[in-house]
Every structure is written in C-alpha cells, then in structure tokens.
Amino acid sequence: MWNLENRAAFRACVADLLNNPEVQKMREVRQHVQDANCLQHCLFVAYLSFLFCRKFHLDAASAARGGLLHDLYLYDWRTHEGHHMTMHPITALVNATHLFTLNDKEKDIIVKHMWPLTPALPKYAESFVVSTADKLCALAEIFHIYRWLRVGEHLDFQPNKHAKAL
C-alpha cells in the first residue's frame, strides 16, 4: 500500500494541487478528530481512491485529484452556520473550479462525494470509489485506525518537495 512506486505515481497526479497555497490552507482546518486535519483526510481519501482505481483500471488520476479536492471548503464545520453536510460539496466545487481546471469526472467526484446522504447519484465509477473511500477514511480517523496505519507519516506531502522525498 505504501510502496514508493504507488506514492510517486500518486504524487505525480496531485503535485500541482498540493503546491497551491489554498490547498495547503486545508492543514489549518480540523477534520473529524483532533489529530487529523482536512488536508490529511483528503490525502488519505485521494490515495485510497487512487490505489483502488489503479488496481481496477479506472481513472486513477481523476480519482486522486477529485479526492484531494473533495473537502476544499476551508472553514470549521463545527462553528459554521448552515447545513454543512449538504452544502460543503458545492462550496468545495466552487473553490476548486476557481483554482484549477477540472474535468467532468473530478467535478462529479467533488460535488457528489456525500452520496447517499445527498440525493444526486454519482455519474462515474470513480465518484462511487471516492465517496466510499471518504466514509472509510472518516471511520479510520474516528476509531484511530488512521494513527495505527501511520497515514500522516506516509502521506505528509509538503509543497514543492522532490519526488524522492516521498
């Protein structure tokens, strides 16, 4: 899972996203638990989605990119007014499309990652993969499996790091 080849291929798909200062701001947003921030969560979701899609000959690059951007909302959902569960995918898509040129698959992944909690059915297999990975990663964080897997250690990509530092 954590081999160098997988991490290098994943990094090649998302390097431009990770080098963006707005994406790096996700480090400042707490996710499901105290010891995981939004960027770490999104990296975990993106990496698992990438591996699954690669294994089953789906569009691993779009899954990685959409997975990394799926929670690009940049606010603490615990204190934010409004219906976070249904609105944050739209906010993330708006933010992502302002920063990057996305393909249709990446857009669908971002806006439909909360399915089945939101009514719109994902259009692509990769969207289902990311949606499922999102739920699995959230559970891994809540039950502290995230720490046991040493996800942060394996996926803590800093901006502008060289690929061999993976």
mmCIF file with all atom_site columns, C-alpha atoms in Angstrom:
data_model
loop_
_atom_site.group_PDB
_atom_site.id
_atom_site.type_symbol
_atom_site.label_atom_id
_atom_site.label_alt_id
_atom_site.label_comp_id
_atom_site.label_asym_id
_atom_site.label_entity_id
_atom_site.label_seq_id
_atom_site.pdbx_PDB_ins_code
_atom_site.Cartn_x
_atom_site.Cartn_y
_atom_site.Cartn_z
_atom_site.occupancy
_atom_site.B_iso_or_equiv
_atom_site.pdbx_formal_charge
_atom_site.auth_seq_id
_atom_site.auth_comp_id
_atom_site.auth_asym_id
_atom_site.auth_atom_id
_atom_site.pdbx_PDB_model_num
ATOM 1   C CA . MET A 1 1   ? 0.000   0.000  0.000   1.00 0.00 ? 1   MET A CA 1
ATOM 2   C CA . TRP A 1 2   ? 2.685   2.482  0.972   1.00 0.00 ? 2   TRP A CA 1
ATOM 3   C CA . ASN A 1 3   ? 5.330   1.424  -1.546  1.00 0.00 ? 3   ASN A CA 1
ATOM 4   C CA . LEU A 1 4   ? 7.426   4.071  -3.220  1.00 0.00 ? 4   LEU A CA 1
ATOM 5   C CA . GLU A 1 5   ? 6.053   3.386  -6.702  1.00 0.00 ? 5   GLU A CA 1
ATOM 6   C CA . ASN A 1 6   ? 2.447   3.943  -5.587  1.00 0.00 ? 6   ASN A CA 1
ATOM 7   C CA . ARG A 1 7   ? 3.305   7.113  -3.701  1.00 0.00 ? 7   ARG A CA 1
ATOM 8   C CA . ALA A 1 8   ? 5.362   8.518  -6.587  1.00 0.00 ? 8   ALA A CA 1
ATOM 9   C CA . ALA A 1 9   ? 2.584   7.828  -9.119  1.00 0.00 ? 9   ALA A CA 1
ATOM 10  C CA . PHE A 1 10  ? 0.022   9.373  -6.760  1.00 0.00 ? 10  PHE A CA 1
ATOM 11  C CA . ARG A 1 11  ? 2.216   12.406 -6.157  1.00 0.00 ? 11  ARG A CA 1
ATOM 12  C CA . ALA A 1 12  ? 2.587   12.934 -9.916  1.00 0.00 ? 12  ALA A CA 1
ATOM 13  C CA . CYS A 1 13  ? -1.217  13.172 -10.200 1.00 0.00 ? 13  CYS A CA 1
ATOM 14  C CA . VAL A 1 14  ? -1.680  15.728 -7.424  1.00 0.00 ? 14  VAL A CA 1
ATOM 15  C CA . ALA A 1 15  ? 1.594   17.693 -7.191  1.00 0.00 ? 15  ALA A CA 1
ATOM 16  C CA . ASP A 1 16  ? 0.175   20.839 -8.803  1.00 0.00 ? 16  ASP A CA 1
ATOM 17  C CA . LEU A 1 17  ? -2.766  20.783 -6.389  1.00 0.00 ? 17  LEU A CA 1
ATOM 18  C CA . LEU A 1 18  ? -0.546  20.307 -3.345  1.00 0.00 ? 18  LEU A CA 1
ATOM 19  C CA . ASN A 1 19  ? 1.670   23.209 -4.384  1.00 0.00 ? 19  ASN A CA 1
ATOM 20  C CA . ASN A 1 20  ? -1.289  25.590 -4.275  1.00 0.00 ? 20  ASN A CA 1
ATOM 21  C CA . PRO A 1 21  ? -1.412  27.794 -1.129  1.00 0.00 ? 21  PRO A CA 1
ATOM 22  C CA . GLU A 1 22  ? -5.215  27.493 -0.889  1.00 0.00 ? 22  GLU A CA 1
ATOM 23  C CA . VAL A 1 23  ? -4.986  23.704 -0.795  1.00 0.00 ? 23  VAL A CA 1
ATOM 24  C CA . GLN A 1 24  ? -2.287  23.979 1.870   1.00 0.00 ? 24  GLN A CA 1
ATOM 25  C CA . LYS A 1 25  ? -4.724  26.034 3.981   1.00 0.00 ? 25  LYS A CA 1
ATOM 26  C CA . MET A 1 26  ? -6.650  22.787 4.458   1.00 0.00 ? 26  MET A CA 1
ATOM 27  C CA . ARG A 1 27  ? -3.945  21.937 7.034   1.00 0.00 ? 27  ARG A CA 1
ATOM 28  C CA . GLU A 1 28  ? -5.473  24.604 9.285   1.00 0.00 ? 28  GLU A CA 1
ATOM 29  C CA . VAL A 1 29  ? -8.964  23.062 9.249   1.00 0.00 ? 29  VAL A CA 1
ATOM 30  C CA . ARG A 1 30  ? -9.691  20.285 11.733  1.00 0.00 ? 30  ARG A CA 1
ATOM 31  C CA . GLN A 1 31  ? -11.496 17.321 10.237  1.00 0.00 ? 31  GLN A CA 1
ATOM 32  C CA . HIS A 1 32  ? -13.336 14.513 12.066  1.00 0.00 ? 32  HIS A CA 1
ATOM 33  C CA . VAL A 1 33  ? -10.968 14.227 15.043  1.00 0.00 ? 33  VAL A CA 1
ATOM 34  C CA . GLN A 1 34  ? -8.433  16.413 16.822  1.00 0.00 ? 34  GLN A CA 1
ATOM 35  C CA . ASP A 1 35  ? -5.347  14.740 15.345  1.00 0.00 ? 35  ASP A CA 1
ATOM 36  C CA . ALA A 1 36  ? -6.350  14.848 11.660  1.00 0.00 ? 36  ALA A CA 1
ATOM 37  C CA . ASN A 1 37  ? -6.692  17.987 9.605   1.00 0.00 ? 37  ASN A CA 1
ATOM 38  C CA . CYS A 1 38  ? -8.671  18.428 6.409   1.00 0.00 ? 38  CYS A CA 1
ATOM 39  C CA . LEU A 1 39  ? -5.644  18.067 4.122   1.00 0.00 ? 39  LEU A CA 1
ATOM 40  C CA . GLN A 1 40  ? -4.561  14.839 5.809   1.00 0.00 ? 40  GLN A CA 1
ATOM 41  C CA . HIS A 1 41  ? -8.091  13.452 5.475   1.00 0.00 ? 41  HIS A CA 1
ATOM 42  C CA . CYS A 1 42  ? -8.304  14.446 1.816   1.00 0.00 ? 42  CYS A CA 1
ATOM 43  C CA . LEU A 1 43  ? -4.885  12.954 1.076   1.00 0.00 ? 43  LEU A CA 1
ATOM 44  C CA . PHE A 1 44  ? -5.978  9.686  2.699   1.00 0.00 ? 44  PHE A CA 1
ATOM 45  C CA . VAL A 1 45  ? -9.222  9.634  0.682   1.00 0.00 ? 45  VAL A CA 1
ATOM 46  C CA . ALA A 1 46  ? -7.383  10.542 -2.523  1.00 0.00 ? 46  ALA A CA 1
ATOM 47  C CA . TYR A 1 47  ? -4.657  7.933  -2.011  1.00 0.00 ? 47  TYR A CA 1
ATOM 48  C CA . LEU A 1 48  ? -7.054  5.067  -1.231  1.00 0.00 ? 48  LEU A CA 1
ATOM 49  C CA . SER A 1 49  ? -9.196  6.054  -4.209  1.00 0.00 ? 49  SER A CA 1
ATOM 50  C CA . PHE A 1 50  ? -6.118  6.243  -6.429  1.00 0.00 ? 50  PHE A CA 1
ATOM 51  C CA . LEU A 1 51  ? -4.964  2.764  -5.385  1.00 0.00 ? 51  LEU A CA 1
ATOM 52  C CA . PHE A 1 52  ? -8.390  1.193  -5.910  1.00 0.00 ? 52  PHE A CA 1
ATOM 53  C CA . CYS A 1 53  ? -8.914  2.837  -9.290  1.00 0.00 ? 53  CYS A CA 1
ATOM 54  C CA . ARG A 1 54  ? -5.420  1.915  -10.416 1.00 0.00 ? 54  ARG A CA 1
ATOM 55  C CA . LYS A 1 55  ? -5.975  -1.722 -9.420  1.00 0.00 ? 55  LYS A CA 1
ATOM 56  C CA . PHE A 1 56  ? -9.273  -1.929 -11.316 1.00 0.00 ? 56  PHE A CA 1
ATOM 57  C CA . HIS A 1 57  ? -8.164  0.085  -14.379 1.00 0.00 ? 57  HIS A CA 1
ATOM 58  C CA . LEU A 1 58  ? -10.353 3.101  -13.692 1.00 0.00 ? 58  LEU A CA 1
ATOM 59  C CA . ASP A 1 59  ? -9.263  6.740  -13.991 1.00 0.00 ? 59  ASP A CA 1
ATOM 60  C CA . ALA A 1 60  ? -6.905  6.836  -11.010 1.00 0.00 ? 60  ALA A CA 1
ATOM 61  C CA . ALA A 1 61  ? -5.675  10.363 -11.759 1.00 0.00 ? 61  ALA A CA 1
ATOM 62  C CA . SER A 1 62  ? -9.174  11.867 -11.680 1.00 0.00 ? 62  SER A CA 1
ATOM 63  C CA . ALA A 1 63  ? -9.982  9.916  -8.514  1.00 0.00 ? 63  ALA A CA 1
ATOM 64  C CA . ALA A 1 64  ? -6.821  11.219 -6.851  1.00 0.00 ? 64  ALA A CA 1
ATOM 65  C CA . ARG A 1 65  ? -7.435  14.817 -7.895  1.00 0.00 ? 65  ARG A CA 1
ATOM 66  C CA . GLY A 1 66  ? -11.160 14.824 -7.089  1.00 0.00 ? 66  GLY A CA 1
ATOM 67  C CA . GLY A 1 67  ? -10.465 13.030 -3.827  1.00 0.00 ? 67  GLY A CA 1
ATOM 68  C CA . LEU A 1 68  ? -7.888  15.599 -2.799  1.00 0.00 ? 68  LEU A CA 1
ATOM 69  C CA . LEU A 1 69  ? -10.250 18.499 -3.512  1.00 0.00 ? 69  LEU A CA 1
ATOM 70  C CA . HIS A 1 70  ? -13.494 16.958 -2.216  1.00 0.00 ? 70  HIS A CA 1
ATOM 71  C CA . ASP A 1 71  ? -13.428 18.895 1.080   1.00 0.00 ? 71  ASP A CA 1
ATOM 72  C CA . LEU A 1 72  ? -11.888 22.186 -0.127  1.00 0.00 ? 72  LEU A CA 1
ATOM 73  C CA . TYR A 1 73  ? -14.271 24.294 1.956   1.00 0.00 ? 73  TYR A CA 1
ATOM 74  C CA . LEU A 1 74  ? -11.735 25.974 4.339   1.00 0.00 ? 74  LEU A CA 1
ATOM 75  C CA . TYR A 1 75  ? -13.906 26.542 7.397   1.00 0.00 ? 75  TYR A CA 1
ATOM 76  C CA . ASP A 1 76  ? -14.549 24.748 10.674  1.00 0.00 ? 76  ASP A CA 1
ATOM 77  C CA . TRP A 1 77  ? -17.814 22.929 10.077  1.00 0.00 ? 77  TRP A CA 1
ATOM 78  C CA . ARG A 1 78  ? -18.455 22.748 13.827  1.00 0.00 ? 78  ARG A CA 1
ATOM 79  C CA . THR A 1 79  ? -18.926 26.519 14.066  1.00 0.00 ? 79  THR A CA 1
ATOM 80  C CA . HIS A 1 80  ? -20.063 27.334 10.520  1.00 0.00 ? 80  HIS A CA 1
ATOM 81  C CA . GLU A 1 81  ? -23.702 28.281 10.041  1.00 0.00 ? 81  GLU A CA 1
ATOM 82  C CA . GLY A 1 82  ? -25.755 26.365 7.533   1.00 0.00 ? 82  GLY A CA 1
ATOM 83  C CA . HIS A 1 83  ? -26.189 22.755 6.516   1.00 0.00 ? 83  HIS A CA 1
ATOM 84  C CA . HIS A 1 84  ? -22.589 21.630 6.166   1.00 0.00 ? 84  HIS A CA 1
ATOM 85  C CA . MET A 1 85  ? -23.370 18.047 5.179   1.00 0.00 ? 85  MET A CA 1
ATOM 86  C CA . THR A 1 86  ? -25.282 19.052 2.067   1.00 0.00 ? 86  THR A CA 1
ATOM 87  C CA . MET A 1 87  ? -23.633 22.381 1.249   1.00 0.00 ? 87  MET A CA 1
ATOM 88  C CA . HIS A 1 88  ? -19.900 21.725 1.605   1.00 0.00 ? 88  HIS A CA 1
ATOM 89  C CA . PRO A 1 89  ? -19.624 19.675 -1.612  1.00 0.00 ? 89  PRO A CA 1
ATOM 90  C CA . ILE A 1 90  ? -20.929 22.686 -3.551  1.00 0.00 ? 90  ILE A CA 1
ATOM 91  C CA . THR A 1 91  ? -18.571 25.034 -1.696  1.00 0.00 ? 91  THR A CA 1
ATOM 92  C CA . ALA A 1 92  ? -15.657 22.683 -2.389  1.00 0.00 ? 92  ALA A CA 1
ATOM 93  C CA . LEU A 1 93  ? -16.544 22.524 -6.087  1.00 0.00 ? 93  LEU A CA 1
ATOM 94  C CA . VAL A 1 94  ? -16.810 26.316 -6.374  1.00 0.00 ? 94  VAL A CA 1
ATOM 95  C CA . ASN A 1 95  ? -13.451 26.741 -4.618  1.00 0.00 ? 95  ASN A CA 1
ATOM 96  C CA . ALA A 1 96  ? -11.775 24.036 -6.704  1.00 0.00 ? 96  ALA A CA 1
ATOM 97  C CA . THR A 1 97  ? -13.057 25.385 -10.036 1.00 0.00 ? 97  THR A CA 1
ATOM 98  C CA . HIS A 1 98  ? -11.792 28.867 -9.138  1.00 0.00 ? 98  HIS A CA 1
ATOM 99  C CA . LEU A 1 99  ? -8.311  27.452 -8.559  1.00 0.00 ? 99  LEU A CA 1
ATOM 100 C CA . PHE A 1 100 ? -7.989  24.660 -11.126 1.00 0.00 ? 100 PHE A CA 1
ATOM 101 C CA . THR A 1 101 ? -9.261  23.416 -14.454 1.00 0.00 ? 101 THR A CA 1
ATOM 102 C CA . LEU A 1 102 ? -11.189 20.253 -13.627 1.00 0.00 ? 102 LEU A CA 1
ATOM 103 C CA . ASN A 1 103 ? -12.555 17.563 -15.892 1.00 0.00 ? 103 ASN A CA 1
ATOM 104 C CA . ASP A 1 104 ? -16.172 16.390 -15.617 1.00 0.00 ? 104 ASP A CA 1
ATOM 105 C CA . LYS A 1 105 ? -15.209 13.343 -13.573 1.00 0.00 ? 105 LYS A CA 1
ATOM 106 C CA . GLU A 1 106 ? -13.315 15.433 -10.999 1.00 0.00 ? 106 GLU A CA 1
ATOM 107 C CA . LYS A 1 107 ? -16.275 17.818 -10.702 1.00 0.00 ? 107 LYS A CA 1
ATOM 108 C CA . ASP A 1 108 ? -18.683 14.920 -10.207 1.00 0.00 ? 108 ASP A CA 1
ATOM 109 C CA . ILE A 1 109 ? -16.407 13.375 -7.577  1.00 0.00 ? 109 ILE A CA 1
ATOM 110 C CA . ILE A 1 110 ? -16.310 16.598 -5.567  1.00 0.00 ? 110 ILE A CA 1
ATOM 111 C CA . VAL A 1 111 ? -19.979 17.535 -5.714  1.00 0.00 ? 111 VAL A CA 1
ATOM 112 C CA . LYS A 1 112 ? -21.322 14.004 -5.147  1.00 0.00 ? 112 LYS A CA 1
ATOM 113 C CA . HIS A 1 113 ? -18.913 12.646 -2.540  1.00 0.00 ? 113 HIS A CA 1
ATOM 114 C CA . MET A 1 114 ? -21.575 12.826 0.197   1.00 0.00 ? 114 MET A CA 1
ATOM 115 C CA . TRP A 1 115 ? -23.867 10.369 -1.580  1.00 0.00 ? 115 TRP A CA 1
ATOM 116 C CA . PRO A 1 116 ? -26.091 8.717  -0.325  1.00 0.00 ? 116 PRO A CA 1
ATOM 117 C CA . LEU A 1 117 ? -26.532 11.494 2.254   1.00 0.00 ? 117 LEU A CA 1
ATOM 118 C CA . THR A 1 118 ? -27.203 13.846 -0.636  1.00 0.00 ? 118 THR A CA 1
ATOM 119 C CA . PRO A 1 119 ? -29.703 12.826 -3.323  1.00 0.00 ? 119 PRO A CA 1
ATOM 120 C CA . ALA A 1 120 ? -27.667 13.237 -6.524  1.00 0.00 ? 120 ALA A CA 1
ATOM 121 C CA . LEU A 1 121 ? -26.364 9.882  -7.711  1.00 0.00 ? 121 LEU A CA 1
ATOM 122 C CA . PRO A 1 122 ? -22.688 9.809  -8.761  1.00 0.00 ? 122 PRO A CA 1
ATOM 123 C CA . LYS A 1 123 ? -22.288 9.590  -12.529 1.00 0.00 ? 123 LYS A CA 1
ATOM 124 C CA . TYR A 1 124 ? -18.916 7.806  -12.667 1.00 0.00 ? 124 TYR A CA 1
ATOM 125 C CA . ALA A 1 125 ? -17.442 4.706  -11.028 1.00 0.00 ? 125 ALA A CA 1
ATOM 126 C CA . GLU A 1 126 ? -14.634 6.908  -9.706  1.00 0.00 ? 126 GLU A CA 1
ATOM 127 C CA . SER A 1 127 ? -17.208 9.073  -7.909  1.00 0.00 ? 127 SER A CA 1
ATOM 128 C CA . PHE A 1 128 ? -18.540 5.993  -6.101  1.00 0.00 ? 128 PHE A CA 1
ATOM 129 C CA . VAL A 1 129 ? -14.984 4.991  -5.196  1.00 0.00 ? 129 VAL A CA 1
ATOM 130 C CA . VAL A 1 130 ? -14.159 8.391  -3.686  1.00 0.00 ? 130 VAL A CA 1
ATOM 131 C CA . SER A 1 131 ? -17.496 8.572  -1.868  1.00 0.00 ? 131 SER A CA 1
ATOM 132 C CA . THR A 1 132 ? -16.845 5.158  -0.311  1.00 0.00 ? 132 THR A CA 1
ATOM 133 C CA . ALA A 1 133 ? -13.221 5.983  0.497   1.00 0.00 ? 133 ALA A CA 1
ATOM 134 C CA . ASP A 1 134 ? -14.392 9.181  2.209   1.00 0.00 ? 134 ASP A CA 1
ATOM 135 C CA . LYS A 1 135 ? -16.615 7.198  4.573   1.00 0.00 ? 135 LYS A CA 1
ATOM 136 C CA . LEU A 1 136 ? -13.913 4.573  5.225   1.00 0.00 ? 136 LEU A CA 1
ATOM 137 C CA . CYS A 1 137 ? -11.294 7.229  5.945   1.00 0.00 ? 137 CYS A CA 1
ATOM 138 C CA . ALA A 1 138 ? -13.637 9.099  8.290   1.00 0.00 ? 138 ALA A CA 1
ATOM 139 C CA . LEU A 1 139 ? -14.219 5.878  10.225  1.00 0.00 ? 139 LEU A CA 1
ATOM 140 C CA . ALA A 1 140 ? -10.475 5.177  10.282  1.00 0.00 ? 140 ALA A CA 1
ATOM 141 C CA . GLU A 1 141 ? -9.923  8.618  11.795  1.00 0.00 ? 141 GLU A CA 1
ATOM 142 C CA . ILE A 1 142 ? -12.737 8.314  14.348  1.00 0.00 ? 142 ILE A CA 1
ATOM 143 C CA . PHE A 1 143 ? -11.583 4.871  15.509  1.00 0.00 ? 143 PHE A CA 1
ATOM 144 C CA . HIS A 1 144 ? -7.894  5.911  15.479  1.00 0.00 ? 144 HIS A CA 1
ATOM 145 C CA . ILE A 1 145 ? -7.000  3.379  12.793  1.00 0.00 ? 145 ILE A CA 1
ATOM 146 C CA . TYR A 1 146 ? -5.585  6.396  10.956  1.00 0.00 ? 146 TYR A CA 1
ATOM 147 C CA . ARG A 1 147 ? -2.788  6.639  13.541  1.00 0.00 ? 147 ARG A CA 1
ATOM 148 C CA . TRP A 1 148 ? -2.169  2.892  13.553  1.00 0.00 ? 148 TRP A CA 1
ATOM 149 C CA . LEU A 1 149 ? -1.753  2.908  9.753   1.00 0.00 ? 149 LEU A CA 1
ATOM 150 C CA . ARG A 1 150 ? 0.655   5.870  10.102  1.00 0.00 ? 150 ARG A CA 1
ATOM 151 C CA . VAL A 1 151 ? -1.199  7.645  7.313   1.00 0.00 ? 151 VAL A CA 1
ATOM 152 C CA . GLY A 1 152 ? 0.135   11.069 8.240   1.00 0.00 ? 152 GLY A CA 1
ATOM 153 C CA . GLU A 1 153 ? 3.695   9.786  8.118   1.00 0.00 ? 153 GLU A CA 1
ATOM 154 C CA . HIS A 1 154 ? 3.244   8.186  4.705   1.00 0.00 ? 154 HIS A CA 1
ATOM 155 C CA . LEU A 1 155 ? 1.224   10.946 3.048   1.00 0.00 ? 155 LEU A CA 1
ATOM 156 C CA . ASP A 1 156 ? 2.512   14.152 4.622   1.00 0.00 ? 156 ASP A CA 1
ATOM 157 C CA . PHE A 1 157 ? 3.485   15.763 1.344   1.00 0.00 ? 157 PHE A CA 1
ATOM 158 C CA . GLN A 1 158 ? 4.808   19.270 1.777   1.00 0.00 ? 158 GLN A CA 1
ATOM 159 C CA . PRO A 1 159 ? 4.579   21.738 -1.109  1.00 0.00 ? 159 PRO A CA 1
ATOM 160 C CA . ASN A 1 160 ? 7.494   21.710 -3.555  1.00 0.00 ? 160 ASN A CA 1
ATOM 161 C CA . LYS A 1 161 ? 9.121   18.574 -2.105  1.00 0.00 ? 161 LYS A CA 1
ATOM 162 C CA . HIS A 1 162 ? 11.021  16.481 -4.613  1.00 0.00 ? 162 HIS A CA 1
ATOM 163 C CA . ALA A 1 163 ? 9.525   13.094 -5.543  1.00 0.00 ? 163 ALA A CA 1
ATOM 164 C CA . LYS A 1 164 ? 12.446  11.180 -3.998  1.00 0.00 ? 164 LYS A CA 1
ATOM 165 C CA . ALA A 1 165 ? 11.497  12.639 -0.594  1.00 0.00 ? 165 ALA A CA 1
ATOM 166 C CA . LEU A 1 166 ? 8.313   10.565 -0.695  1.00 0.00 ? 166 LEU A CA 1
#
